[in-house]
Amino acid sequence: MHSTQSVGRSPAERRRDTLERLGAERDLWVSTSHPEHGPHQVPLWFLWDGRAVWMCTGAASATARNVREEPRVRLGLPDTFDVVLLQGAAECHGAREVPAAPADAFAGKFGWDPRREEGAFVYLRVEPRTVRAWRGEPELRGRVVMRDGVWLG
């Protein structure tokens, strides 16, 4: 349980804390949208490779369908007090075409390798263009820690 007391962090501290969480956490919320079906949000396991987020979902899922039509996505770590929101465009990689390094790391992190499943899966790669991070109201100002793919601070 996190304290609700908050002291503002510097941009460098926010960046450091955000990168630590991306490396350590397991789940995030993936928000997509489709021109005909509207918004869709789902939690997925994810891997941070130091530059991009990698996720995996069924090839026929609403998430995969939406990304094919509209690649812009929003991703959010699940803590509503220590907020981290990422925005970028998702790339789809079929389980047979995905680069080995992130697929192997994903399998190592979760003990599950979608490449070995009978059903069709796709890996989604999102290199963030914008990242926002804040802990409570004192950090609303300056919450953008990445802009146009460049870390600030």
XYZ file of N, CA and C in Angstrom:
459
model
N 0.844 -1.173 0.000
C 0.000 0.000 0.000
C 0.890 1.236 0.000
N 0.576 2.163 -0.896
C 1.335 3.397 -0.983
C 0.724 4.456 -0.082
N 1.566 5.316 0.437
C 1.090 6.467 1.195
C 0.432 7.447 0.232
N -0.544 8.190 0.723
C -1.155 9.219 -0.111
C -0.451 10.559 0.051
N 0.573 10.606 0.903
C 1.372 11.813 1.042
C 2.332 11.871 -0.142
N 2.503 13.045 -0.698
C 3.352 13.156 -1.869
C 4.210 14.404 -1.782
N 5.467 14.235 -2.113
C 6.400 15.332 -2.252
C 6.849 15.309 -3.696
N 6.813 16.441 -4.344
C 7.156 16.487 -5.752
C 8.565 16.000 -6.045
N 8.670 15.170 -7.085
C 9.972 14.667 -7.528
C 10.482 15.531 -8.673
N 11.781 15.547 -8.835
C 12.380 16.248 -9.966
C 12.088 15.461 -11.238
N 12.228 16.079 -12.403
C 12.049 15.336 -13.657
C 12.969 14.112 -13.753
N 14.203 14.240 -13.286
C 15.134 13.106 -13.335
C 14.655 11.966 -12.438
N 14.114 12.306 -11.258
C 13.588 11.273 -10.358
C 12.359 10.592 -10.953
N 11.511 11.363 -11.591
C 10.323 10.769 -12.231
C 10.728 9.822 -13.353
N 11.698 10.249 -14.145
C 12.181 9.384 -15.229
C 12.749 8.093 -14.653
N 13.611 8.204 -13.646
C 14.212 7.026 -13.013
C 13.139 6.094 -12.463
N 12.184 6.641 -11.722
C 11.121 5.827 -11.129
C 10.262 5.169 -12.199
N 9.980 5.897 -13.276
C 9.182 5.348 -14.377
C 9.912 4.182 -15.035
N 11.194 4.348 -15.311
C 11.969 3.273 -15.936
C 12.070 2.057 -15.023
N 12.220 2.284 -13.718
C 12.252 1.158 -12.773
C 10.941 0.385 -12.804
N 9.831 1.103 -12.806
C 8.524 0.434 -12.826
C 8.306 -0.309 -14.138
N 8.706 0.290 -15.251
C 8.535 -0.391 -16.536
C 9.343 -1.689 -16.571
N 10.486 -1.701 -15.932
C 11.308 -2.902 -15.894
C 10.811 -3.955 -14.927
N 10.053 -3.539 -13.911
C 9.679 -4.466 -12.844
C 8.232 -4.956 -12.904
N 7.335 -4.157 -13.425
C 5.915 -4.517 -13.361
C 5.548 -5.572 -14.395
N 4.404 -6.199 -14.173
C 3.952 -7.310 -15.005
C 2.818 -6.927 -15.948
N 1.883 -6.115 -15.466
C 0.663 -5.827 -16.217
C 0.558 -4.350 -16.552
N -0.162 -4.077 -17.627
C -0.561 -2.710 -17.941
C -1.906 -2.743 -18.639
N -2.576 -1.600 -18.636
C -3.834 -1.454 -19.357
C -3.522 -0.954 -20.756
N -4.135 -1.584 -21.758
C -3.957 -1.214 -23.155
C -5.285 -0.654 -23.656
N -5.254 0.588 -24.112
C -6.454 1.235 -24.640
C -6.284 1.433 -26.140
N -7.240 0.886 -26.885
C -7.256 1.001 -28.338
C -8.621 1.531 -28.756
N -8.744 1.835 -30.030
C -10.034 2.281 -30.537
C -10.177 1.831 -31.983
N -11.406 1.643 -32.390
C -11.728 1.229 -33.747
C -12.763 2.208 -34.297
N -12.638 2.634 -35.549
C -13.570 3.633 -36.090
C -15.044 3.200 -36.032
N -15.307 1.905 -36.127
C -16.692 1.427 -36.107
C -17.112 0.871 -34.750
N -16.177 0.286 -34.009
C -16.508 -0.393 -32.760
C -16.218 0.432 -31.515
N -15.533 1.558 -31.650
C -15.256 2.427 -30.523
C -14.083 1.977 -29.671
N -14.002 2.507 -28.433
C -12.854 2.228 -27.571
C -12.903 0.827 -26.975
N -11.714 0.340 -26.648
C -11.559 -0.984 -26.034
C -10.371 -0.896 -25.085
N -10.517 -1.489 -23.904
C -9.426 -1.468 -22.928
C -9.297 -2.853 -22.313
N -8.049 -3.314 -22.188
C -7.795 -4.658 -21.674
C -6.450 -4.672 -20.948
N -6.324 -5.451 -19.869
C -5.011 -5.606 -19.240
C -4.218 -6.693 -19.962
N -2.934 -6.446 -20.159
C -2.046 -7.437 -20.774
C -0.727 -7.476 -20.011
N -0.076 -8.648 -20.059
C 1.301 -8.744 -19.593
C 2.163 -7.937 -20.553
N 3.272 -7.400 -20.022
C 4.154 -6.649 -20.907
C 5.611 -6.829 -20.509
N 6.439 -6.579 -21.476
C 7.894 -6.589 -21.304
C 8.408 -5.233 -21.769
N 9.259 -4.618 -20.969
C 9.945 -3.384 -21.354
C 11.349 -3.769 -21.774
N 11.743 -3.447 -23.003
C 13.078 -3.834 -23.491
C 14.098 -2.711 -23.367
N 13.725 -1.649 -22.683
C 14.612 -0.499 -22.530
C 14.278 0.616 -23.484
N 13.494 0.291 -24.492
C 13.102 1.285 -25.492
C 11.620 1.210 -25.832
N 11.069 -0.005 -25.775
C 9.682 -0.214 -26.189
C 9.000 -1.225 -25.285
N 7.687 -1.177 -25.285
C 6.839 -2.135 -24.587
C 6.448 -3.216 -25.582
N 6.559 -4.482 -25.150
C 6.127 -5.632 -25.951
C 4.997 -6.339 -25.203
N 3.920 -6.628 -25.909
C 2.786 -7.359 -25.357
C 2.418 -8.446 -26.349
N 1.558 -9.358 -25.923
C 1.103 -10.407 -26.824
C -0.391 -10.620 -26.602
N -1.113 -10.829 -27.684
C -2.550 -11.067 -27.611
C -2.965 -11.950 -28.779
N -4.151 -12.500 -28.685
C -4.662 -13.328 -29.772
C -4.768 -12.534 -31.056
N -4.423 -13.164 -32.173
C -4.445 -12.479 -33.466
C -5.841 -12.005 -33.846
N -6.877 -12.669 -33.339
C -8.255 -12.292 -33.658
C -8.899 -11.442 -32.565
N -8.146 -11.028 -31.566
C -8.707 -10.252 -30.447
C -9.119 -8.857 -30.905
N -9.990 -8.222 -30.117
C -10.396 -6.846 -30.406
C -9.183 -5.914 -30.373
N -8.248 -6.176 -29.470
C -7.047 -5.335 -29.383
C -6.252 -5.403 -30.684
N -6.007 -6.609 -31.189
C -5.257 -6.768 -32.443
C -6.023 -6.151 -33.612
N -7.323 -6.393 -33.660
C -8.157 -5.826 -34.736
C -8.073 -4.308 -34.715
N -8.207 -3.709 -33.522
C -8.179 -2.255 -33.411
C -6.837 -1.679 -33.837
N -5.753 -2.308 -33.399
C -4.414 -1.809 -33.731
C -4.172 -1.848 -35.236
N -4.710 -2.851 -35.900
C -4.541 -2.921 -37.368
C -5.246 -1.756 -38.054
N -6.369 -1.317 -37.505
C -7.127 -0.207 -38.086
C -6.608 1.151 -37.632
N -6.239 1.237 -36.361
C -5.784 2.492 -35.751
C -4.660 2.163 -34.774
N -3.407 2.350 -35.192
C -2.280 1.914 -34.358
C -2.019 2.767 -33.112
N -2.607 3.943 -33.015
C -2.361 4.783 -31.835
C -2.994 4.138 -30.602
N -2.176 4.005 -29.546
C -2.634 3.365 -28.312
C -2.202 4.192 -27.110
N -2.885 3.924 -26.002
C -2.470 4.438 -24.708
C -2.280 3.252 -23.795
N -1.229 3.309 -23.007
C -0.891 2.254 -22.064
C -0.798 2.876 -20.676
N -1.256 2.140 -19.672
C -1.188 2.666 -18.317
C -0.841 1.584 -17.314
N 0.119 1.889 -16.444
C 0.402 0.975 -15.340
C -0.773 1.039 -14.368
N -1.023 -0.041 -13.625
C -2.275 -0.143 -12.881
C -2.427 0.695 -11.623
N -1.381 1.296 -11.098
C -1.483 2.065 -9.859
C -2.110 3.436 -10.152
N -3.204 3.772 -9.458
C -3.888 5.039 -9.717
C -3.344 6.204 -8.902
N -2.414 5.950 -7.989
C -1.754 7.040 -7.270
C -0.395 7.343 -7.895
N 0.375 6.317 -8.222
C 1.682 6.466 -8.854
C 1.465 6.224 -10.349
N 0.943 7.241 -11.023
C 0.457 7.102 -12.400
C 1.604 7.123 -13.400
N 1.558 6.186 -14.356
C 2.445 6.195 -15.516
C 1.576 5.874 -16.724
N 1.503 6.816 -17.662
C 0.730 6.662 -18.895
C 1.674 6.836 -20.085
N 1.582 5.923 -21.035
C 2.407 5.977 -22.232
C 1.502 6.081 -23.453
N 1.989 6.768 -24.453
C 1.232 6.925 -25.682
C 2.178 6.685 -26.851
N 1.697 5.962 -27.862
C 2.510 5.697 -29.035
C 1.712 4.926 -30.064
N 2.388 4.458 -31.076
C 1.768 3.666 -32.136
C 2.245 2.221 -32.017
N 1.306 1.299 -32.108
C 1.620 -0.126 -31.976
C 1.957 -0.727 -33.338
N 2.972 -1.566 -33.332
C 3.334 -2.368 -34.504
C 2.940 -3.808 -34.201
N 2.359 -4.500 -35.171
C 1.992 -5.912 -35.006
C 3.087 -6.794 -35.606
N 3.456 -7.819 -34.844
C 4.421 -8.812 -35.312
C 3.791 -10.179 -35.101
N 3.617 -10.936 -36.164
C 3.112 -12.286 -36.019
C 4.068 -13.129 -35.185
N 3.535 -14.136 -34.523
C 4.362 -14.971 -33.646
C 5.504 -15.640 -34.407
N 5.357 -15.829 -35.691
C 6.416 -16.462 -36.483
C 7.430 -15.449 -37.016
N 7.062 -14.155 -36.996
C 7.947 -13.111 -37.537
C 8.559 -12.219 -36.462
N 8.149 -12.399 -35.220
C 8.641 -11.530 -34.155
C 10.149 -11.718 -33.974
N 10.888 -10.632 -33.723
C 12.316 -10.789 -33.448
C 12.528 -11.701 -32.234
N 13.553 -12.529 -32.291
C 13.796 -13.534 -31.249
C 14.083 -12.919 -29.879
N 14.862 -11.843 -29.828
C 15.272 -11.292 -28.525
C 14.080 -10.886 -27.657
N 13.145 -10.061 -28.148
C 12.024 -9.714 -27.270
C 11.088 -10.891 -27.002
N 10.893 -11.770 -27.988
C 10.020 -12.935 -27.777
C 10.626 -13.878 -26.735
N 11.937 -14.080 -26.788
C 12.605 -14.920 -25.790
C 12.531 -14.280 -24.404
N 12.734 -12.962 -24.341
C 12.659 -12.266 -23.055
C 11.242 -12.310 -22.493
N 10.245 -12.168 -23.349
C 8.844 -12.257 -22.920
C 8.572 -13.644 -22.339
N 8.998 -14.674 -23.051
C 8.798 -16.049 -22.580
C 9.533 -16.275 -21.257
N 10.725 -15.731 -21.122
C 11.480 -15.882 -19.884
C 10.827 -15.176 -18.713
N 10.257 -14.024 -18.964
C 9.626 -13.257 -17.890
C 8.355 -13.934 -17.387
N 7.571 -14.510 -18.307
C 6.254 -15.023 -17.939
C 6.143 -16.544 -17.914
N 7.164 -17.254 -18.395
C 7.068 -18.708 -18.428
C 6.028 -19.195 -19.424
N 5.749 -18.382 -20.413
C 4.767 -18.717 -21.450
C 5.293 -18.191 -22.774
N 5.313 -19.053 -23.782
C 5.831 -18.673 -25.090
C 4.720 -18.790 -26.129
N 4.122 -17.679 -26.515
C 3.035 -17.709 -27.499
C 3.443 -18.319 -28.838
N 4.735 -18.317 -29.136
C 5.198 -18.898 -30.402
C 4.982 -20.404 -30.435
N 4.807 -21.020 -29.276
C 4.629 -22.468 -29.198
C 3.154 -22.878 -29.063
N 2.269 -21.910 -29.059
C 0.838 -22.186 -28.927
C 0.232 -22.573 -30.275
N -0.842 -23.334 -30.230
C -1.532 -23.715 -31.463
C -2.291 -22.550 -32.075
N -2.908 -21.712 -31.243
C -3.665 -20.567 -31.754
C -2.741 -19.500 -32.296
N -3.329 -18.582 -33.057
C -2.558 -17.494 -33.656
C -2.442 -16.332 -32.667
N -1.212 -15.876 -32.440
C -0.949 -14.745 -31.559
C -0.160 -13.688 -32.312
N -0.294 -12.444 -31.857
C 0.528 -11.352 -32.372
C 1.205 -10.660 -31.201
N 2.417 -10.211 -31.436
C 3.128 -9.382 -30.485
C 2.891 -7.933 -30.903
N 2.636 -7.101 -29.926
C 2.463 -5.676 -30.167
C 3.657 -4.953 -29.573
N 4.277 -4.121 -30.362
C 5.415 -3.328 -29.899
C 5.019 -1.867 -29.925
N 5.212 -1.183 -28.808
C 4.905 0.238 -28.717
C 6.130 0.964 -28.197
N 6.694 1.806 -29.040
C 7.769 2.688 -28.606
C 7.098 4.002 -28.222
N 7.120 4.360 -26.943
C 6.360 5.543 -26.523
C 6.867 6.824 -27.166
N 5.914 7.690 -27.493
C 6.213 9.036 -27.982
C 6.015 10.051 -26.864
N 5.065 9.721 -25.956
C 4.777 10.585 -24.806
C 4.639 9.703 -23.571
N 5.236 10.141 -22.474
C 5.072 9.468 -21.187
C 4.731 10.542 -20.162
N 3.694 10.239 -19.380
C 3.301 11.109 -18.274
C 3.447 10.307 -16.977
N 3.973 10.954 -15.939
C 4.152 10.282 -14.653
C 3.915 11.286 -13.540
N 3.061 10.892 -12.586
C 2.831 11.747 -11.429
C 2.300 10.953 -10.251
N 2.591 11.490 -9.070
C 2.095 10.941 -7.811
C 1.274 12.022 -7.129
N -0.011 11.940 -7.296
C -0.897 12.879 -6.634
C -0.836 14.282 -7.199
N -1.670 15.126 -6.644
C -1.846 16.500 -7.124
C -0.563 17.331 -7.147
N 0.341 17.190 -6.150
C 1.555 18.016 -6.192
C 2.417 17.787 -7.440
N 2.227 16.677 -8.128
C 3.058 16.404 -9.307
C 2.320 16.560 -10.639
N 1.116 17.106 -10.606
C 0.410 17.300 -11.876
C 1.188 18.234 -12.801
N 1.728 19.299 -12.236
C 2.568 20.189 -13.035
C 3.860 19.442 -13.357
N 4.250 19.421 -14.602
C 5.483 18.744 -15.006
C 5.332 17.250 -15.182
N 4.110 16.753 -15.337
C 3.901 15.308 -15.425
C 4.407 14.690 -16.730
N 4.639 15.483 -17.759
C 5.175 14.944 -19.011
C 6.670 14.702 -18.817
N 7.078 13.438 -18.901
C 8.490 13.088 -18.724
C 9.129 12.630 -20.034
N 8.314 12.419 -21.069
C 8.817 12.148 -22.416
C 7.916 12.877 -23.397
N 8.542 13.563 -24.323
C 7.792 14.270 -25.368
C 8.466 13.985 -26.701
N 7.659 13.615 -27.694
C 8.175 13.316 -29.039
C 9.280 12.267 -29.008
N 9.137 11.300 -28.096
C 10.081 10.193 -28.005
C 11.377 10.522 -27.289
N 11.462 11.699 -26.677
C 12.695 12.129 -25.988
C 12.387 12.287 -24.501
N 13.177 11.613 -23.657
C 13.023 11.742 -22.208
C 13.418 13.147 -21.786
N 12.666 13.715 -20.880
C 12.953 15.052 -20.356
C 13.608 14.918 -18.987
N 14.434 15.854 -18.636
C 15.022 15.862 -17.288
C 16.225 15.007 -17.098
